[in-house]
């Protein structure tokens, strides 16, 4: 199973043309760069503006990336609050050459233990591929209860969790009470502190703009000493803050356009690149991360 060998998943942005249509040429550029770096690809997450796309557009993107036949695992996000629609989306994607699903908590409804257990159970039953649960209370309005994950961890399709609460104590609770699933960080900057606690890898926004450097960073966190890892935190924490200075993925798209990786920094409403009025800090950390990579590229190669 290719998912088991992947420690870094890039939550890929969805590039758009100036007229807001999907820029498939730029998708190819980005996806190929991720595969060449050895990173898994997550499509249609919040970083990919998945909810700003209709289902036909979503499917066209997944189908297109599958047909690129990249030598890297592909994960597809499942997000929304209508259970029949989410199950139908999974059934549609089951026919494609993907490797995994990311299952989010239903938005707005704020279900409890029973409701979330039933929600995820039905999605897991529908999927033909391993699934990563997604705990992101800042977006869903509610955490995935530990009791829900305990109840789901024996399901054959329940492979992992993306933990993006920003709370190390919550991570430790999942680690203690749900030992059968793999835990991935959804917070780039927290990797140095989650690695000693048993994190398996990272689902990353940073890797969009720094694919090789982020892999080196993850490898250093997973295989370096605690002292070495703590030295990583100031640079990467500041770089992450620059990437989240306004709503994600606005800074990532602005920087990718600056790097000439995508044709425009266009986003779909209600997001707009015009929110980022000063990109000097972002460009500064782009240079700093590039310099860091020149000193640390052997780390990425060592664990490739």
CSV table of N, CA and C in Angstrom, one decimal, residues 103-220:
chain,number,residue,atom,x,y,z
A,103,UNK,N,-11.4,12.2,4.9
A,103,UNK,CA,-12.7,12.3,5.3
A,103,UNK,C,-12.9,13.4,6.4
A,104,UNK,N,-13.6,14.4,6.1
A,104,UNK,CA,-13.8,15.5,7.0
A,104,UNK,C,-15.0,15.4,7.8
A,105,UNK,N,-15.0,16.0,9.0
A,105,UNK,CA,-16.2,16.1,9.8
A,105,UNK,C,-17.3,17.0,9.1
A,106,UNK,N,-18.5,16.6,9.1
A,106,UNK,CA,-19.5,17.4,8.4
A,106,UNK,C,-19.6,18.8,9.0
A,107,UNK,N,-19.6,19.8,8.1
A,107,UNK,CA,-19.5,21.2,8.5
A,107,UNK,C,-20.8,21.7,9.0
A,108,UNK,N,-20.8,22.6,9.8
A,108,UNK,CA,-21.9,23.4,10.4
A,108,UNK,C,-22.8,22.7,11.4
A,109,UNK,N,-23.0,21.4,11.2
A,109,UNK,CA,-23.9,20.6,12.0
A,109,UNK,C,-23.4,20.4,13.5
A,110,UNK,N,-22.1,20.3,13.7
A,110,UNK,CA,-21.5,20.1,15.0
A,110,UNK,C,-22.0,18.8,15.6
A,111,UNK,N,-22.0,17.7,15.0
A,111,UNK,CA,-22.5,16.4,15.6
A,111,UNK,C,-21.6,16.0,16.7
A,112,UNK,N,-22.2,15.2,17.6
A,112,UNK,CA,-21.5,14.6,18.7
A,112,UNK,C,-20.9,13.2,18.4
A,113,UNK,N,-20.6,12.5,19.5
A,113,UNK,CA,-20.0,11.2,19.3
A,113,UNK,C,-20.8,10.2,18.4
A,114,UNK,N,-22.1,10.1,18.7
A,114,UNK,CA,-22.9,9.1,18.0
A,114,UNK,C,-23.0,9.6,16.5
A,115,UNK,N,-23.3,10.9,16.3
A,115,UNK,CA,-23.5,11.4,15.0
A,115,UNK,C,-22.3,11.2,14.1
A,116,UNK,N,-21.1,11.6,14.7
A,116,UNK,CA,-19.9,11.5,13.9
A,116,UNK,C,-19.5,10.0,13.7
A,117,UNK,N,-19.7,9.2,14.6
A,117,UNK,CA,-19.4,7.7,14.4
A,117,UNK,C,-20.2,7.2,13.3
A,118,UNK,N,-21.5,7.5,13.3
A,118,UNK,CA,-22.4,7.0,12.2
A,118,UNK,C,-21.9,7.6,10.8
A,119,UNK,N,-21.6,8.9,10.8
A,119,UNK,CA,-21.2,9.6,9.6
A,119,UNK,C,-19.9,8.9,9.0
A,120,UNK,N,-18.9,8.8,9.8
A,120,UNK,CA,-17.7,8.2,9.3
A,120,UNK,C,-17.8,6.8,9.0
A,121,UNK,N,-18.6,6.0,9.8
A,121,UNK,CA,-18.8,4.6,9.5
A,121,UNK,C,-19.3,4.4,8.1
A,122,UNK,N,-20.3,5.2,7.7
A,122,UNK,CA,-21.0,5.0,6.4
A,122,UNK,C,-20.0,5.4,5.3
A,123,UNK,N,-19.2,6.4,5.5
A,123,UNK,CA,-18.2,6.8,4.5
A,123,UNK,C,-17.1,5.7,4.4
A,124,UNK,N,-16.7,5.2,5.5
A,124,UNK,CA,-15.7,4.1,5.5
A,124,UNK,C,-16.2,2.9,4.8
A,125,UNK,N,-17.5,2.6,5.0
A,125,UNK,CA,-18.1,1.4,4.3
A,125,UNK,C,-18.2,1.6,2.8
A,126,UNK,N,-18.3,2.8,2.4
A,126,UNK,CA,-18.5,3.1,1.0
A,126,UNK,C,-17.2,3.1,0.2
A,127,UNK,N,-16.1,3.5,0.9
A,127,UNK,CA,-14.8,3.6,0.3
A,127,UNK,C,-14.2,2.3,-0.1
A,128,UNK,N,-13.5,2.3,-1.2
A,128,UNK,CA,-12.7,1.2,-1.7
A,128,UNK,C,-11.2,1.3,-1.4
A,129,UNK,N,-10.8,2.4,-0.7
A,129,UNK,CA,-9.4,2.7,-0.4
A,129,UNK,C,-9.3,3.2,1.0
A,130,UNK,N,-8.0,3.1,1.5
A,130,UNK,CA,-7.8,3.5,2.9
A,130,UNK,C,-8.2,5.0,3.1
A,131,UNK,N,-8.6,5.3,4.3
A,131,UNK,CA,-9.2,6.6,4.6
A,131,UNK,C,-8.4,7.3,5.8
A,132,UNK,N,-8.2,8.6,5.6
A,132,UNK,CA,-7.6,9.4,6.7
A,132,UNK,C,-8.7,10.3,7.2
A,133,UNK,N,-9.0,10.2,8.5
A,133,UNK,CA,-10.0,11.1,9.1
A,133,UNK,C,-9.3,12.5,9.3
A,134,UNK,N,-10.1,13.5,9.4
A,134,UNK,CA,-9.5,14.9,9.4
A,134,UNK,C,-10.1,15.7,10.5
A,135,UNK,N,-9.3,15.9,11.6
A,135,UNK,CA,-9.8,16.7,12.7
A,135,UNK,C,-9.3,18.1,12.6
A,136,UNK,N,-10.3,19.0,12.2
A,136,UNK,CA,-9.9,20.4,12.0
A,136,UNK,C,-11.1,21.3,12.6
A,137,UNK,N,-11.1,21.4,13.9
A,137,UNK,CA,-12.2,22.2,14.5
A,137,UNK,C,-12.3,23.6,14.1
A,138,UNK,N,-11.2,24.2,13.7
A,138,UNK,CA,-11.3,25.6,13.3
A,138,UNK,C,-12.2,25.8,12.0
A,139,UNK,N,-12.3,24.7,11.3
A,139,UNK,CA,-13.2,24.8,10.1
A,139,UNK,C,-14.5,24.1,10.3
A,140,UNK,N,-14.5,23.0,10.9
A,140,UNK,CA,-15.8,22.2,11.1
A,140,UNK,C,-16.6,22.7,12.3
A,141,UNK,N,-16.0,23.4,13.2
A,141,UNK,CA,-16.7,23.9,14.4
A,141,UNK,C,-16.7,22.9,15.5
A,142,UNK,N,-16.2,21.7,15.3
A,142,UNK,CA,-16.3,20.6,16.4
A,142,UNK,C,-15.1,19.7,16.1
A,143,UNK,N,-14.6,19.1,17.2
A,143,UNK,CA,-13.5,18.1,17.1
A,143,UNK,C,-14.1,16.7,16.9
A,144,UNK,N,-13.3,15.9,16.3
A,144,UNK,CA,-13.7,14.4,16.3
A,144,UNK,C,-13.4,13.9,17.6
A,145,UNK,N,-14.5,13.4,18.3
A,145,UNK,CA,-14.3,12.9,19.7
A,145,UNK,C,-13.4,11.6,19.7
A,146,UNK,N,-12.6,11.6,20.8
A,146,UNK,CA,-11.7,10.4,20.9
A,146,UNK,C,-12.5,9.1,20.9
A,147,UNK,N,-13.7,9.1,21.5
A,147,UNK,CA,-14.5,7.9,21.5
A,147,UNK,C,-15.0,7.5,20.1
A,148,UNK,N,-15.2,8.5,19.2
A,148,UNK,CA,-15.5,8.1,17.8
A,148,UNK,C,-14.3,7.4,17.1
A,149,UNK,N,-13.1,8.0,17.3
A,149,UNK,CA,-11.9,7.4,16.7
A,149,UNK,C,-11.7,6.0,17.3
A,150,UNK,N,-11.9,5.8,18.6
A,150,UNK,CA,-11.8,4.5,19.2
A,150,UNK,C,-12.7,3.5,18.5
A,151,UNK,N,-13.9,3.9,18.3
A,151,UNK,CA,-14.9,3.0,17.7
A,151,UNK,C,-14.6,2.7,16.2
A,152,UNK,N,-13.9,3.6,15.5
A,152,UNK,CA,-13.6,3.4,14.1
A,152,UNK,C,-12.3,2.8,13.8
A,153,UNK,N,-11.4,2.7,14.8
A,153,UNK,CA,-10.0,2.4,14.5
A,153,UNK,C,-9.8,0.9,14.0
A,154,UNK,N,-10.8,0.1,14.3
A,154,UNK,CA,-10.7,-1.3,13.8
A,154,UNK,C,-11.4,-1.5,12.4
A,155,UNK,N,-12.0,-0.5,11.9
A,155,UNK,CA,-12.5,-0.6,10.5
A,155,UNK,C,-11.4,-0.8,9.5
A,156,UNK,N,-11.5,-1.7,8.6
A,156,UNK,CA,-10.4,-2.0,7.7
A,156,UNK,C,-10.0,-0.8,6.8
A,157,UNK,N,-10.9,0.1,6.6
A,157,UNK,CA,-10.5,1.3,5.8
A,157,UNK,C,-10.1,2.5,6.6
A,158,UNK,N,-10.1,2.4,7.9
A,158,UNK,CA,-9.6,3.5,8.8
A,158,UNK,C,-8.1,3.4,9.0
A,159,UNK,N,-7.4,4.1,8.2
A,159,UNK,CA,-5.9,4.0,8.2
A,159,UNK,C,-5.2,5.1,9.0
A,160,UNK,N,-5.7,6.3,9.0
A,160,UNK,CA,-4.9,7.4,9.6
A,160,UNK,C,-5.9,8.6,10.0
A,161,UNK,N,-5.2,9.5,10.7
A,161,UNK,CA,-5.9,10.8,11.0
A,161,UNK,C,-5.0,12.0,10.8
A,162,UNK,N,-5.5,13.0,10.1
A,162,UNK,CA,-4.9,14.3,10.0
A,162,UNK,C,-5.3,15.1,11.2
A,163,UNK,N,-4.4,15.4,12.1
A,163,UNK,CA,-4.8,16.1,13.4
A,163,UNK,C,-4.3,17.6,13.2
A,164,UNK,N,-5.3,18.5,13.1
A,164,UNK,CA,-5.0,19.9,12.8
A,164,UNK,C,-5.7,20.8,13.8
A,165,UNK,N,-5.8,20.3,15.1
A,165,UNK,CA,-6.4,21.1,16.1
A,165,UNK,C,-5.4,22.2,16.6
A,166,UNK,N,-4.1,22.0,16.4
A,166,UNK,CA,-3.1,22.8,17.0
A,166,UNK,C,-2.9,22.6,18.5
A,167,UNK,N,-3.4,21.5,19.0
A,167,UNK,CA,-3.4,21.2,20.5
A,167,UNK,C,-2.6,19.9,20.7
A,168,UNK,N,-1.4,20.0,21.2
A,168,UNK,CA,-0.6,18.8,21.4
A,168,UNK,C,-1.2,17.9,22.4
A,169,UNK,N,-1.9,18.4,23.3
A,169,UNK,CA,-2.6,17.5,24.3
A,169,UNK,C,-3.7,16.6,23.6
A,170,UNK,N,-4.4,17.2,22.6
A,170,UNK,CA,-5.3,16.4,21.8
A,170,UNK,C,-4.7,15.4,21.0
A,171,UNK,N,-3.5,15.7,20.4
A,171,UNK,CA,-2.7,14.7,19.7
A,171,UNK,C,-2.4,13.5,20.6
A,172,UNK,N,-1.9,13.8,21.8
A,172,UNK,CA,-1.5,12.8,22.7
A,172,UNK,C,-2.7,11.9,23.2
A,173,UNK,N,-3.9,12.5,23.2
A,173,UNK,CA,-5.1,11.7,23.6
A,173,UNK,C,-5.4,10.7,22.4
A,174,UNK,N,-5.3,11.2,21.2
A,174,UNK,CA,-5.6,10.2,20.1
A,174,UNK,C,-4.5,9.2,20.1
A,175,UNK,N,-3.2,9.5,20.3
A,175,UNK,CA,-2.2,8.6,20.3
A,175,UNK,C,-2.4,7.5,21.4
A,176,UNK,N,-2.8,7.9,22.6
A,176,UNK,CA,-3.0,7.0,23.7
A,176,UNK,C,-4.2,6.1,23.5
A,177,UNK,N,-5.3,6.6,23.1
A,177,UNK,CA,-6.5,5.8,23.1
A,177,UNK,C,-6.9,5.2,21.7
A,178,UNK,N,-6.2,5.7,20.7
A,178,UNK,CA,-6.4,5.2,19.3
A,178,UNK,C,-5.1,4.7,18.7
A,179,UNK,N,-4.5,3.7,19.3
A,179,UNK,CA,-3.1,3.3,18.8
A,179,UNK,C,-3.1,2.6,17.5
A,180,UNK,N,-4.2,2.2,16.9
A,180,UNK,CA,-4.2,1.4,15.7
A,180,UNK,C,-4.2,2.3,14.4
A,181,UNK,N,-4.4,3.6,14.6
A,181,UNK,CA,-4.4,4.4,13.4
A,181,UNK,C,-3.1,5.3,13.4
A,182,UNK,N,-2.7,5.6,12.2
A,182,UNK,CA,-1.5,6.5,12.1
A,182,UNK,C,-1.9,8.0,12.2
A,183,UNK,N,-1.1,8.7,12.9
A,183,UNK,CA,-1.4,10.1,13.1
A,183,UNK,C,-0.5,11.0,12.3
A,184,UNK,N,-1.1,11.9,11.5
A,184,UNK,CA,-0.3,12.9,10.7
A,184,UNK,C,-0.7,14.3,11.2
A,185,UNK,N,0.3,15.1,11.2
A,185,UNK,CA,0.1,16.5,11.6
A,185,UNK,C,-0.5,17.3,10.5
A,186,UNK,N,-1.5,18.1,10.8
A,186,UNK,CA,-2.0,19.0,9.8
A,186,UNK,C,-1.5,20.4,10.0
A,187,UNK,N,-0.5,20.6,10.9
A,187,UNK,CA,0.1,21.9,11.2
A,187,UNK,C,1.6,21.8,10.9
A,188,UNK,N,2.0,22.5,9.9
A,188,UNK,CA,3.4,22.4,9.4
A,188,UNK,C,4.4,22.7,10.5
A,189,UNK,N,4.1,23.8,11.3
A,189,UNK,CA,5.1,24.2,12.3
A,189,UNK,C,5.2,23.3,13.5
A,190,UNK,N,4.3,22.5,13.7
A,190,UNK,CA,4.3,21.6,14.9
A,190,UNK,C,5.1,20.3,14.8
A,191,UNK,N,5.6,20.1,13.6
A,191,UNK,CA,6.3,18.8,13.4
A,191,UNK,C,7.4,18.5,14.3
A,192,UNK,N,8.3,19.5,14.7
A,192,UNK,CA,9.4,19.2,15.6
A,192,UNK,C,8.9,18.7,16.9
A,193,UNK,N,7.7,19.1,17.3
A,193,UNK,CA,7.3,18.7,18.7
A,193,UNK,C,6.4,17.5,18.6
A,194,UNK,N,5.8,17.2,17.5
A,194,UNK,CA,4.9,16.0,17.4
A,194,UNK,C,5.7,14.8,17.0
A,195,UNK,N,6.9,15.0,16.4
A,195,UNK,CA,7.7,13.8,16.0
A,195,UNK,C,8.0,12.9,17.2
A,196,UNK,N,8.5,13.5,18.3
A,196,UNK,CA,8.8,12.6,19.5
A,196,UNK,C,7.6,12.0,20.1
A,197,UNK,N,6.4,12.5,19.8
A,197,UNK,CA,5.2,12.0,20.3
A,197,UNK,C,4.6,10.9,19.4
A,198,UNK,N,5.2,10.6,18.3
A,198,UNK,CA,4.8,9.5,17.5
A,198,UNK,C,4.1,9.8,16.2
A,199,UNK,N,4.2,11.1,15.7
A,199,UNK,CA,3.5,11.4,14.5
A,199,UNK,C,4.2,10.7,13.3
A,200,UNK,N,3.4,10.3,12.3
A,200,UNK,CA,3.9,9.5,11.2
A,200,UNK,C,4.3,10.4,10.0
A,201,UNK,N,3.8,11.6,10.0
A,201,UNK,CA,4.2,12.5,8.9
A,201,UNK,C,3.3,13.7,8.9
A,202,UNK,N,3.3,14.4,7.8
A,202,UNK,CA,2.7,15.7,7.7
A,202,UNK,C,1.8,15.8,6.4
A,203,UNK,N,0.6,16.5,6.6
A,203,UNK,CA,-0.2,16.9,5.5
A,203,UNK,C,0.0,18.4,5.4
A,204,UNK,N,0.7,18.9,4.3
A,204,UNK,CA,1.3,20.2,4.3
A,204,UNK,C,0.8,21.2,3.3
A,205,UNK,N,0.7,22.4,3.8
A,205,UNK,CA,0.5,23.6,2.9
A,205,UNK,C,1.9,24.0,2.3
A,206,UNK,N,2.9,24.1,3.2
A,206,UNK,CA,4.2,24.6,2.9
A,206,UNK,C,4.8,23.8,1.6
A,207,UNK,N,4.5,22.6,1.5
A,207,UNK,CA,5.1,21.8,0.5
A,207,UNK,C,4.7,22.2,-0.9
A,208,UNK,N,3.6,23.0,-1.0
A,208,UNK,CA,3.2,23.5,-2.3
A,208,UNK,C,4.3,24.4,-2.9
A,209,UNK,N,4.9,25.3,-2.0
A,209,UNK,CA,5.8,26.3,-2.4
A,209,UNK,C,7.3,25.8,-2.2
A,210,UNK,N,7.5,24.9,-1.3
A,210,UNK,CA,8.8,24.3,-1.0
A,210,UNK,C,8.8,22.8,-0.9
A,211,UNK,N,8.5,22.1,-2.0
A,211,UNK,CA,8.3,20.7,-2.0
A,211,UNK,C,9.5,19.9,-1.5
A,212,UNK,N,10.7,20.2,-2.0
A,212,UNK,CA,11.9,19.5,-1.5
A,212,UNK,C,12.3,19.9,-0.1
A,213,UNK,N,12.2,21.2,0.2
A,213,UNK,CA,12.6,21.7,1.5
A,213,UNK,C,11.7,21.1,2.6
A,214,UNK,N,10.4,21.0,2.3
A,214,UNK,CA,9.5,20.5,3.3
A,214,UNK,C,9.7,19.0,3.6
A,215,UNK,N,10.1,18.3,2.5
A,215,UNK,CA,10.4,16.9,2.7
A,215,UNK,C,11.6,16.7,3.6
A,216,UNK,N,12.6,17.6,3.4
A,216,UNK,CA,13.8,17.5,4.2
A,216,UNK,C,13.5,17.9,5.6
A,217,UNK,N,12.6,18.9,5.8
A,217,UNK,CA,12.2,19.3,7.1
A,217,UNK,C,11.5,18.1,7.8
A,218,UNK,N,10.6,17.5,7.1
A,218,UNK,CA,9.8,16.3,7.7
A,218,UNK,C,10.8,15.2,8.1
A,219,UNK,N,11.7,14.9,7.2
A,219,UNK,CA,12.7,13.8,7.5
A,219,UNK,C,13.6,14.2,8.7
A,220,UNK,N,14.0,15.4,8.8
A,220,UNK,CA,14.8,15.9,9.9
A,220,UNK,C,13.9,15.7,11.2
